[in-house]
Short mmCIF file of C-alpha atoms in Angstrom, two decimals:
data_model
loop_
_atom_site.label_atom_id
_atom_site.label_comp_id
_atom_site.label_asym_id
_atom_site.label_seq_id
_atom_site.Cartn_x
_atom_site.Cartn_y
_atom_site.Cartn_z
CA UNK A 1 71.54 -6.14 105.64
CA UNK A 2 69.40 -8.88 106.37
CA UNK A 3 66.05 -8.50 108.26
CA UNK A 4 66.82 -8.76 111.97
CA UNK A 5 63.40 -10.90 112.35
CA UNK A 6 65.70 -13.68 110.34
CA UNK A 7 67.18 -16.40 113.15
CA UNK A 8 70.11 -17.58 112.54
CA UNK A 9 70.37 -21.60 113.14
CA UNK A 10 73.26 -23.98 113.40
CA UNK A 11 73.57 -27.67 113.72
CA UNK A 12 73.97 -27.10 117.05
CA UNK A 13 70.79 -25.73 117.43
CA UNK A 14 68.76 -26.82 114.85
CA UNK A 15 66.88 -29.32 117.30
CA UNK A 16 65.81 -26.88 119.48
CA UNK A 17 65.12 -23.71 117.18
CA UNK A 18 63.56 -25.28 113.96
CA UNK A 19 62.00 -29.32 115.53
CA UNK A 20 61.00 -27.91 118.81
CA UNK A 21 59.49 -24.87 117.85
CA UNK A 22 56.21 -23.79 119.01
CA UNK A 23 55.59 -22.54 115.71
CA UNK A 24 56.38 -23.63 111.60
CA UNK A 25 59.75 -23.02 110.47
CA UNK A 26 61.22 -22.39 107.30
CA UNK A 27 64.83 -22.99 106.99
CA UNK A 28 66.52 -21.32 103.97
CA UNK A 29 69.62 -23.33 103.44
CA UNK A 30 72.40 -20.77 101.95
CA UNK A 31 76.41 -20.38 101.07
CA UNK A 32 77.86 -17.01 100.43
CA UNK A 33 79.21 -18.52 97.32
CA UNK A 34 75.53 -19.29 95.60
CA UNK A 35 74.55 -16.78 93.69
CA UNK A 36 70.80 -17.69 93.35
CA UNK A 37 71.15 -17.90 97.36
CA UNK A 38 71.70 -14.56 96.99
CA UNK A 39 68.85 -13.79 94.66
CA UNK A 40 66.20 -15.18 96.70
CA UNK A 41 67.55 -13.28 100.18
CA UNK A 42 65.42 -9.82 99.34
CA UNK A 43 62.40 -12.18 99.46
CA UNK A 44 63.13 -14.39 102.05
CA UNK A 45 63.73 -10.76 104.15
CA UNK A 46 60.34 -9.75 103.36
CA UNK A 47 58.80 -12.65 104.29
CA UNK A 48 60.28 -12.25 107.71
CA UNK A 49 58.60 -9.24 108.19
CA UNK A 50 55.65 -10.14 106.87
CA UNK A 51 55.03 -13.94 108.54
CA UNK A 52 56.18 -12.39 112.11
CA UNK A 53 55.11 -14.67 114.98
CA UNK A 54 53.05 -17.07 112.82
CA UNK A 55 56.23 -18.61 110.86
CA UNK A 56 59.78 -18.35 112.05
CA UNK A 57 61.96 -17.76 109.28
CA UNK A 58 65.53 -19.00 109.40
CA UNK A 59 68.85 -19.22 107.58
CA UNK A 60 71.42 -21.76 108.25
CA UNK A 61 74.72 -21.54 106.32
CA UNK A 62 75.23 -25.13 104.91
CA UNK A 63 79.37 -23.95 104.57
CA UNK A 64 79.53 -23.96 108.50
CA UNK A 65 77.15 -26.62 109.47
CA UNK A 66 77.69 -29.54 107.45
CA UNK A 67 75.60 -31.98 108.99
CA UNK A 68 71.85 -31.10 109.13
CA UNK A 69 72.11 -30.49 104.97
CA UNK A 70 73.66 -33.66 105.51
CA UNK A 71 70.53 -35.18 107.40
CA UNK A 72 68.14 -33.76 104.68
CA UNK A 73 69.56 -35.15 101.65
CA UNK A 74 70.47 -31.45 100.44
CA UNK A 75 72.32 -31.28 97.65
CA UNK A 76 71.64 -28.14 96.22
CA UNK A 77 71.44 -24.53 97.54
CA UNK A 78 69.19 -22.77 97.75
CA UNK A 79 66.86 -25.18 99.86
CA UNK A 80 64.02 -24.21 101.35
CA UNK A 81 62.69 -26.78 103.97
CA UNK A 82 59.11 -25.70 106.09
CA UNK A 83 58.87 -27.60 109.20
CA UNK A 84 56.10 -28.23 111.46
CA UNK A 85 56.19 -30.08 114.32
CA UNK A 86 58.86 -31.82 113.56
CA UNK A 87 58.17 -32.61 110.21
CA UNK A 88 59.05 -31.41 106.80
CA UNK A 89 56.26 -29.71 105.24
CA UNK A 90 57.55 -28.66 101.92
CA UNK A 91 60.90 -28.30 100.37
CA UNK A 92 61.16 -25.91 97.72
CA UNK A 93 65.13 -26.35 95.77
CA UNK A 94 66.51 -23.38 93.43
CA UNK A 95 65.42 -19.77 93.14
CA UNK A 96 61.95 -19.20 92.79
CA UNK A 97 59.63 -15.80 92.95
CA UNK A 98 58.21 -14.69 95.92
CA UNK A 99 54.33 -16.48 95.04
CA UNK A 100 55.86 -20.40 95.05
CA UNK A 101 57.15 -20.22 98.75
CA UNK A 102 53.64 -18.36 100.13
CA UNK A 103 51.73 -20.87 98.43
CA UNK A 104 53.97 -23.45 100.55
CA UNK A 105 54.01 -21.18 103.80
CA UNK A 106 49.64 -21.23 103.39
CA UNK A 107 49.81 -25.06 103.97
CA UNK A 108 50.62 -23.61 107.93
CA UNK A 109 50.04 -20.09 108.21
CA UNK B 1 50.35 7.81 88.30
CA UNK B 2 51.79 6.20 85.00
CA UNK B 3 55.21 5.66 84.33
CA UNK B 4 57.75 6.64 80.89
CA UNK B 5 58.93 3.07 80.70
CA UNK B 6 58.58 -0.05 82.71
CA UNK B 7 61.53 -2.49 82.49
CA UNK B 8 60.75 -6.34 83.77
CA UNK B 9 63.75 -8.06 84.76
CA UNK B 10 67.09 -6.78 86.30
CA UNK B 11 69.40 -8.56 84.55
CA UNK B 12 71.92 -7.20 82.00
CA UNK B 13 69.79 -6.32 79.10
CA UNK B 14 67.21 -4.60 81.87
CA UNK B 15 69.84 -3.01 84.17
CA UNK B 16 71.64 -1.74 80.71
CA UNK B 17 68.35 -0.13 79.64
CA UNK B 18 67.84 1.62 82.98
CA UNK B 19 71.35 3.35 82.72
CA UNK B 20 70.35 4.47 79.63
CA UNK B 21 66.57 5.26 80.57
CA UNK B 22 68.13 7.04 83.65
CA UNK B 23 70.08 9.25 81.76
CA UNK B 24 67.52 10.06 79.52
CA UNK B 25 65.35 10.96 82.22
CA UNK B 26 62.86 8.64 81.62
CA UNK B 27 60.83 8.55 84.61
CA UNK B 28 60.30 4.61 85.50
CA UNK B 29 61.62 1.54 87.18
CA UNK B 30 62.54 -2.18 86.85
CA UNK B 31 60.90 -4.80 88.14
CA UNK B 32 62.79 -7.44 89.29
CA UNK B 33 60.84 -10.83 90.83
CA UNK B 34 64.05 -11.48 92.58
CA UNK B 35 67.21 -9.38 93.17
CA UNK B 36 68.90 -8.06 89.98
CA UNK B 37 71.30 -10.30 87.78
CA UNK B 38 69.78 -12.91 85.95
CA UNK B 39 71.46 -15.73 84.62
CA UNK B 40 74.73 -14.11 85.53
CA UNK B 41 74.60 -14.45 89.44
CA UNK B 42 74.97 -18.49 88.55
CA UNK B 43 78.02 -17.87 86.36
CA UNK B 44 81.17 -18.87 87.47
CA UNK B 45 83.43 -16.52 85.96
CA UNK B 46 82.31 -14.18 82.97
CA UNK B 47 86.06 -13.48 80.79
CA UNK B 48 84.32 -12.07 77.92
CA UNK B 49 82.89 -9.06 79.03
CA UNK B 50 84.73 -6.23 77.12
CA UNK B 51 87.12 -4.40 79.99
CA UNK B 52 87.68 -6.56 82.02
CA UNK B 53 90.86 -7.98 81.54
CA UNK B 54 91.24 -11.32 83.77
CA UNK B 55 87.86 -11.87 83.57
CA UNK B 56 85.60 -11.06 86.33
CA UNK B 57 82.62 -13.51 88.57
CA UNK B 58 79.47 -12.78 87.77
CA UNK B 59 78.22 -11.63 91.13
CA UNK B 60 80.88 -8.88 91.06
CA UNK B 61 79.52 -7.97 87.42
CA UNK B 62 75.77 -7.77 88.55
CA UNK B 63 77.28 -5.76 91.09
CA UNK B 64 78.68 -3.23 89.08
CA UNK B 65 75.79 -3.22 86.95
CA UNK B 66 73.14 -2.64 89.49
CA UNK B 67 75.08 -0.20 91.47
CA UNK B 68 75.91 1.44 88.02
CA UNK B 69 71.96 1.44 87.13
CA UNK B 70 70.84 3.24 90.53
CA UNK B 71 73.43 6.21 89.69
CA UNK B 72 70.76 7.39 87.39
CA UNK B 73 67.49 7.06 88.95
CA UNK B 74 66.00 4.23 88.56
CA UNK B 75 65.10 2.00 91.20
CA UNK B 76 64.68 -1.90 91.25
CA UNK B 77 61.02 -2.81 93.15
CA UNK B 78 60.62 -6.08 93.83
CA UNK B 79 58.03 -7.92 92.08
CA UNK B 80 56.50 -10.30 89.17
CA UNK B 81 54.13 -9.45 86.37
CA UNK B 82 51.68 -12.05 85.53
CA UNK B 83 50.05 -10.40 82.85
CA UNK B 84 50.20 -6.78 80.48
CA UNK B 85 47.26 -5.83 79.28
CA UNK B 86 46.81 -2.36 76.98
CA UNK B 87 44.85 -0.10 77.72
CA UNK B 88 44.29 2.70 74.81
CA UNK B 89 48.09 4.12 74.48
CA UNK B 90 49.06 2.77 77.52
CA UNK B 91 49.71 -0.61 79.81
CA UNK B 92 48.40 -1.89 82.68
CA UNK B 93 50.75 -4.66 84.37
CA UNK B 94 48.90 -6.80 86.37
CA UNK B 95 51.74 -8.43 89.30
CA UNK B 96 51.40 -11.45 91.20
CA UNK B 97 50.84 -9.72 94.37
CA UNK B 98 47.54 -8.23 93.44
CA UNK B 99 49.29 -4.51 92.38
CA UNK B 100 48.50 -3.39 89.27
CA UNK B 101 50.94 -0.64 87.76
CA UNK B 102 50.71 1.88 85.02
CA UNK B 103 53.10 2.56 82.28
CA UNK B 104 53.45 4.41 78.91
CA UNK B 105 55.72 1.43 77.76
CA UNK B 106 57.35 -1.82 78.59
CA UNK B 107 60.32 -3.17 78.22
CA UNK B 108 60.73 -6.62 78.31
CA UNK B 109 63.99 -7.93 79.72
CA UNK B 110 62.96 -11.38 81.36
CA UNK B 111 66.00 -13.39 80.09
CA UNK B 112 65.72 -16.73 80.16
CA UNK B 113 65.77 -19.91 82.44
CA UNK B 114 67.68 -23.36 82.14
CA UNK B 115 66.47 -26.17 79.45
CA UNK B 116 65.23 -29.44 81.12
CA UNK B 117 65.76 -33.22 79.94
CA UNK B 118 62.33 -33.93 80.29
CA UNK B 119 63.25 -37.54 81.11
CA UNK B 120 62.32 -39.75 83.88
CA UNK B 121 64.04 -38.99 87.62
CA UNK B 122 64.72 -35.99 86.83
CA UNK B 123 62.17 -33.88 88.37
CA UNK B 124 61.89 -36.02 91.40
CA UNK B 125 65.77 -36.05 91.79
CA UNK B 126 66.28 -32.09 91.75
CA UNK B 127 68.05 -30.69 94.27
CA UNK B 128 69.13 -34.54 95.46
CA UNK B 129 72.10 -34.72 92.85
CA UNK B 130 69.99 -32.98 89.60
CA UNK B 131 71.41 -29.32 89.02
CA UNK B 132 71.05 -26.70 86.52
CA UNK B 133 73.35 -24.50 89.01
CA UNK B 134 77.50 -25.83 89.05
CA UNK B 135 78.86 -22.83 91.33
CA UNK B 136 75.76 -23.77 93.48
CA UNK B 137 75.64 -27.16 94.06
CA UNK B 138 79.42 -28.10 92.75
CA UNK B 139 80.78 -27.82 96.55
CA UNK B 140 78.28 -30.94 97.14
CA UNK B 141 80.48 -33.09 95.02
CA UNK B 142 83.91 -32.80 96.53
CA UNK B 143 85.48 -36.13 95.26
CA UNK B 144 82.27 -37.90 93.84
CA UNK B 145 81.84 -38.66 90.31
CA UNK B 146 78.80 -36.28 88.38
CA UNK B 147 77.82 -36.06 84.97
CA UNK B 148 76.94 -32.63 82.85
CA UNK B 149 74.92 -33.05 79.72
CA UNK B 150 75.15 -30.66 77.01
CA UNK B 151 78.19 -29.35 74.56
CA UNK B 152 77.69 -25.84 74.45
CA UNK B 153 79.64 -22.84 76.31
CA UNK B 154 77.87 -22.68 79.76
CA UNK B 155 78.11 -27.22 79.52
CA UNK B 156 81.97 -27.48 79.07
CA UNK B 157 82.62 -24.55 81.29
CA UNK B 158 80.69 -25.85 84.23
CA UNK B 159 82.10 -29.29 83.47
CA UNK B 160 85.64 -26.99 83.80
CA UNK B 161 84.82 -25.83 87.33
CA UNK B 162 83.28 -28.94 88.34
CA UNK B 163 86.26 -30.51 88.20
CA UNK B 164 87.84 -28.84 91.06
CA UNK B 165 85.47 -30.33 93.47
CA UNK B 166 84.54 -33.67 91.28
CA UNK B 167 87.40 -36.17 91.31
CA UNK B 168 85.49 -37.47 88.07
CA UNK B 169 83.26 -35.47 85.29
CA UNK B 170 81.88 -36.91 82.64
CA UNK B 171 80.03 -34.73 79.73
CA UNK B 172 77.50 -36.19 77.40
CA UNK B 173 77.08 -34.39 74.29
CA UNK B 174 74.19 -36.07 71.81
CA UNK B 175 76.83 -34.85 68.87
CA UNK B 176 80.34 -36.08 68.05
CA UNK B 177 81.61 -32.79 68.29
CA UNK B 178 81.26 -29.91 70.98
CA UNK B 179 79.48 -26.67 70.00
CA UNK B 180 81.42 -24.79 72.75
CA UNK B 181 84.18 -22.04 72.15
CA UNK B 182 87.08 -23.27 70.79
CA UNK B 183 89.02 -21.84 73.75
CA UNK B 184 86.46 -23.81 75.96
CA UNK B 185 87.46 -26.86 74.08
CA UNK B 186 90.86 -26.88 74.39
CA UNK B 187 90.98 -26.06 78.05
CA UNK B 188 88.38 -29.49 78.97
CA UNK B 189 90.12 -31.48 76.02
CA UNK B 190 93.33 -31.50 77.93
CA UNK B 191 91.88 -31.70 81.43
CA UNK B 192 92.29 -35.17 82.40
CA UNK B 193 89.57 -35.14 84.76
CA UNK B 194 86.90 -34.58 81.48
CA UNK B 195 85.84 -37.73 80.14
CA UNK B 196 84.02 -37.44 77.00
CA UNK B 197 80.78 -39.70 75.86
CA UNK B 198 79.53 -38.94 72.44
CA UNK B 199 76.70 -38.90 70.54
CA UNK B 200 74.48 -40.42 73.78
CA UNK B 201 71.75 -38.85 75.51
CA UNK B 202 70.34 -39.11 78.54
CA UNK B 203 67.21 -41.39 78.72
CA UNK B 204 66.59 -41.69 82.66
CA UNK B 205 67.72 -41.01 85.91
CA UNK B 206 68.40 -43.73 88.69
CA UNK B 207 68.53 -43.21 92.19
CA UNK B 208 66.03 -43.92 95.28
CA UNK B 209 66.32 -40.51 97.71
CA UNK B 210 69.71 -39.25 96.06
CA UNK B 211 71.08 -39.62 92.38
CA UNK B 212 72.56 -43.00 91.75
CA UNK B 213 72.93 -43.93 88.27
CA UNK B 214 72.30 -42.38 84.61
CA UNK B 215 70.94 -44.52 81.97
CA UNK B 216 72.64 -43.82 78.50
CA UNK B 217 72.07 -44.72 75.02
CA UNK B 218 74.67 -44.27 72.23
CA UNK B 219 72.74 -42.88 69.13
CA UNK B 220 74.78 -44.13 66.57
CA UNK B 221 74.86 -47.68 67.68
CA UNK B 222 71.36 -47.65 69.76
CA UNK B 223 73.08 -49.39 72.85
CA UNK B 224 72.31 -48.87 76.41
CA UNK B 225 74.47 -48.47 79.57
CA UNK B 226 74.00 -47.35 82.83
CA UNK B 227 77.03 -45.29 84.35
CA UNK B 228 76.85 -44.64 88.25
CA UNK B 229 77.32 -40.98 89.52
CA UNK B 230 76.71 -38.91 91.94
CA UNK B 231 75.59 -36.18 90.41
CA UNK B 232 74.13 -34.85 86.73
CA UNK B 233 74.51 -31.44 85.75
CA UNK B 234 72.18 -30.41 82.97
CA UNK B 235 73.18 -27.53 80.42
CA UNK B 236 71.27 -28.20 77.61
CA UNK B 237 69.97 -24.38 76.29
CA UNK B 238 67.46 -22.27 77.47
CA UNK B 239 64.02 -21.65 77.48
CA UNK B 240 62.65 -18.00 77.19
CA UNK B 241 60.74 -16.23 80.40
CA UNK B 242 57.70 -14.92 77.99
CA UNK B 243 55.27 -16.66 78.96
CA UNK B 244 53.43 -13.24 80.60
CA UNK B 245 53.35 -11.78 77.44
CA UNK B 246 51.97 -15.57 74.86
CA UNK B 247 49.40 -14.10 72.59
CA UNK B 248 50.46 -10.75 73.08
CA UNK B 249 53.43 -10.14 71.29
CA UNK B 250 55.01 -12.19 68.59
CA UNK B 251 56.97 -14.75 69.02
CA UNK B 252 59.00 -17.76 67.23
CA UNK B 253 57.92 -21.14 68.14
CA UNK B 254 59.73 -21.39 71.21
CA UNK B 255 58.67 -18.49 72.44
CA UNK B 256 61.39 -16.05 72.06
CA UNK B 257 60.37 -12.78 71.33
CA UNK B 258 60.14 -11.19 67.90
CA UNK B 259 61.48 -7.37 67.29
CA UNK B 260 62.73 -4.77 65.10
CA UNK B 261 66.39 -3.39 65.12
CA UNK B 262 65.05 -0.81 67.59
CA UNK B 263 63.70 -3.74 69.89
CA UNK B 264 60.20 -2.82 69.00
CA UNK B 265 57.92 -5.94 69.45
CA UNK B 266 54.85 -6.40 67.69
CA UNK B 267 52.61 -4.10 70.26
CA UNK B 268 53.91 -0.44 69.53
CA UNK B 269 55.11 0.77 72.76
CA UNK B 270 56.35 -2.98 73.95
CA UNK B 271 60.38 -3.53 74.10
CA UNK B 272 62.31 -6.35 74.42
CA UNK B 273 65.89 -6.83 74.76
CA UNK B 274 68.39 -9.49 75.99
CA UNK B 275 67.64 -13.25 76.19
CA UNK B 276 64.34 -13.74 75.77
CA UNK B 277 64.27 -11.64 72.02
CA UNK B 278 64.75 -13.93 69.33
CA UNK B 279 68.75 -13.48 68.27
CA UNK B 280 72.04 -15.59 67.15
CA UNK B 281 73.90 -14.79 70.29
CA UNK B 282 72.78 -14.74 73.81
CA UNK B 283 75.70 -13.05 76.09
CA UNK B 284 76.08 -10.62 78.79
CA UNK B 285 77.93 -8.21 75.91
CA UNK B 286 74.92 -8.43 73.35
CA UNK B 287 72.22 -8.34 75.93
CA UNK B 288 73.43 -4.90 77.47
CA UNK B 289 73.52 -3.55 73.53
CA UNK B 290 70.04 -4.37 73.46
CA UNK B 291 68.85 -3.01 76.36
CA UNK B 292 70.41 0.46 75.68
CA UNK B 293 68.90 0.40 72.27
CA UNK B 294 65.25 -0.60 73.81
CA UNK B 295 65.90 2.73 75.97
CA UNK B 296 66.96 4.86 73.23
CA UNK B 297 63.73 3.85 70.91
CA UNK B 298 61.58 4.33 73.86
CA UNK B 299 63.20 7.96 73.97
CA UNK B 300 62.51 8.48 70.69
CA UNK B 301 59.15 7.29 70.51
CA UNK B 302 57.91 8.90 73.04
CA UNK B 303 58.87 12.10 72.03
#
């Protein structure tokens, strides 16, 4: 029931969706196992809506792609990485209300 | 418009008082910052829960109780209050987002968060081998060696579940003894994957990007050592969500709310119930009796 304006990223394609993008990225890093994963997904929906075309918001299950958590030192879930350019941002770790990730996604938006 | 009641939280104590709220026909709703369940949604398995038998997870419980909640009318809204102020017989709750919302009463079911160490590394470590979450982050640690500090229920059951990713767990308890359920106890006493340290605390931890090392001092003899892990879990108590309400309502000194057998706080028409009221035990069973009684006094007071 997630928002359909949530893209779904993979190691695979996590060069070209989330570095290369034309825009900032957040990446929420997620396992269906996590319950606070699961807590923060009602906000992270709503943020898609709202952020639409100024910040891509994304989802990568850290179960299925191993390696870019890997990459990032992630050892925790949830993870929330903003990217820009390239470049990490912020990285926000654990559950946290709705007002903590704006304040990160007004750094680029 | 102005609301009956107001409930702020969705955990067990608020989604309990809902149900009963519901039913009473209270009009109202809970406000939840995140989505409903609290503490429980990090809780591996919840086996004292009156009903069910082999015990049950708690996202399947939060489940149950939020799905159980909306039967009777009242609906979970997403949001966080930042402030209540009243305003003759009534509130005003002022909400992070700007809204401000209207209510005849409150009642308070913000639960609680995890207790930090408050020692060096382990702010700049979280999320890099630092948890406060084992069915989160205990996946991370499939054959590495972690730590979890505390002696308590929720310590020696995570240390429980951490050992079927952890090849080694180690718990640090500051006492010689663990304050933990005696069935608790007997299950990590004759896991051979628990080793015990006693009477130590944690003083630092090590590590350049990820966790490396945990510095240790024995109380009883004052020495130092440094044990290498991969991870430290931290279960060391909680600290009440109240700090909305500091210098409204009473409180005890660490902030835990005071109340009445009804749940009445010290504002008339202010409720709390669950785990951040000031009580001897904080569980799933006791929070949900609490936050049927806050809806049953508001009931009755309002009447």
């Amino acid at each position: 029931m997630s928002s359909d304006k949530i893209i779904q990223v993979s190691d695979a394609d996590f060069d070209e969706k989330v570095l290369k993008s034309d825009i900032p990225v957040l990446v929420d890093f997620w396992a269906a196992w996590c319950g606070p994963c699961r807590a923060i997904a009602p906000v992270i929906d709503q943020l898609a809506e709202e952020y639409e075309g100024k910040v891509k918001i994304a989802k990568m299950n850290v179960d299925e792609n191993p390696a870019t958590p890997g990459k990032f030192g992630i050892r925790a879930i949830p993870t929330l990485i903003l990217f820009k350019d390239g470049n990490v941002v912020e990285q926000i770790t654990g559950a946290v209300g709705k007002t903590v990730i704006e304040n990160a996604l007004s750094k680029v938006a | 418009m102005t609301f009956d009641v107001i409930i702020i939280g969705g955990g067990p104590a608020g989604l309990a008082a809902a149900i009963y709220a519901g039913r009473a026909k209270l009009g109202g709703i809970i406000l939840e910052k995140m989505s409903p369940g609290g503490q429980v949604l990090i809780t591996d398995f919840v086996e004292n829960y009156p009903g069910f038998v082999e015990g049950i997870s708690g996202f399947e419980l939060v489940e149950k109780f939020t799905e159980h909640a909306k039967r009777f009318g009242i609906t979970v809204e997403n949001g966080e209050v930042s402030s209540i102020e009243p305003v003759g017989a009534e509130f005003n709750l002022n909400l992070t987002d700007g809204r401000t919302i209207t209510s005849k009463t409150v009642i308070i079911t913000t639960g609680a968060t995890h207790r930090k160490l408050g020692v060096k590394g382990e702010q700049e470590l979280t999320g890099r081998g630092v948890s406060y979450c084992a069915t989160c982050d205990g996946p991370f640690f499939k054959d590495q060696v972690v730590a979890v500090v505390g002696g308590g229920d929720s310590a020696v059951q995570e240390a429980i579940f951490l050992t079927k990713f952890a090849k080694k767990v180690y718990l640090i308890h500051r006492r010689d003894q663990l304050r933990a359920i005696k069935i608790l106890q007997e299950r990590a006493f004759s896991n051979d994957k628990i080793e015990f340290i006693w009477n130590s605390t944690v003083e630092e931890i090590k590590g350049k990007d990820q966790v490396e090392a945990i510095k240790i001092v024995n109380k009883l003899t004052g020495e130092t050592s440094c044990l290498n892990v991969d991870g430290v879990f931290i279960f060391i108590g909680i600290e009440p969500t109240t700090h909305f309400v500091k210098g409204l309502v009473d409180m005890d000194q660490r902030g835990f709310i005071k109340t009445d057998e009804w749940m009445r706080t010290s504002v008339k028409g202010i409720y709390a119930a669950g785990d951040c009221r000031k009580k001897p035990l904080l569980q799933i069973v006791t929070a949900v009796a609490e936050g049927a009684t806050a809806a049953f006094a508001v009931e009755h007071d309002l009447a």
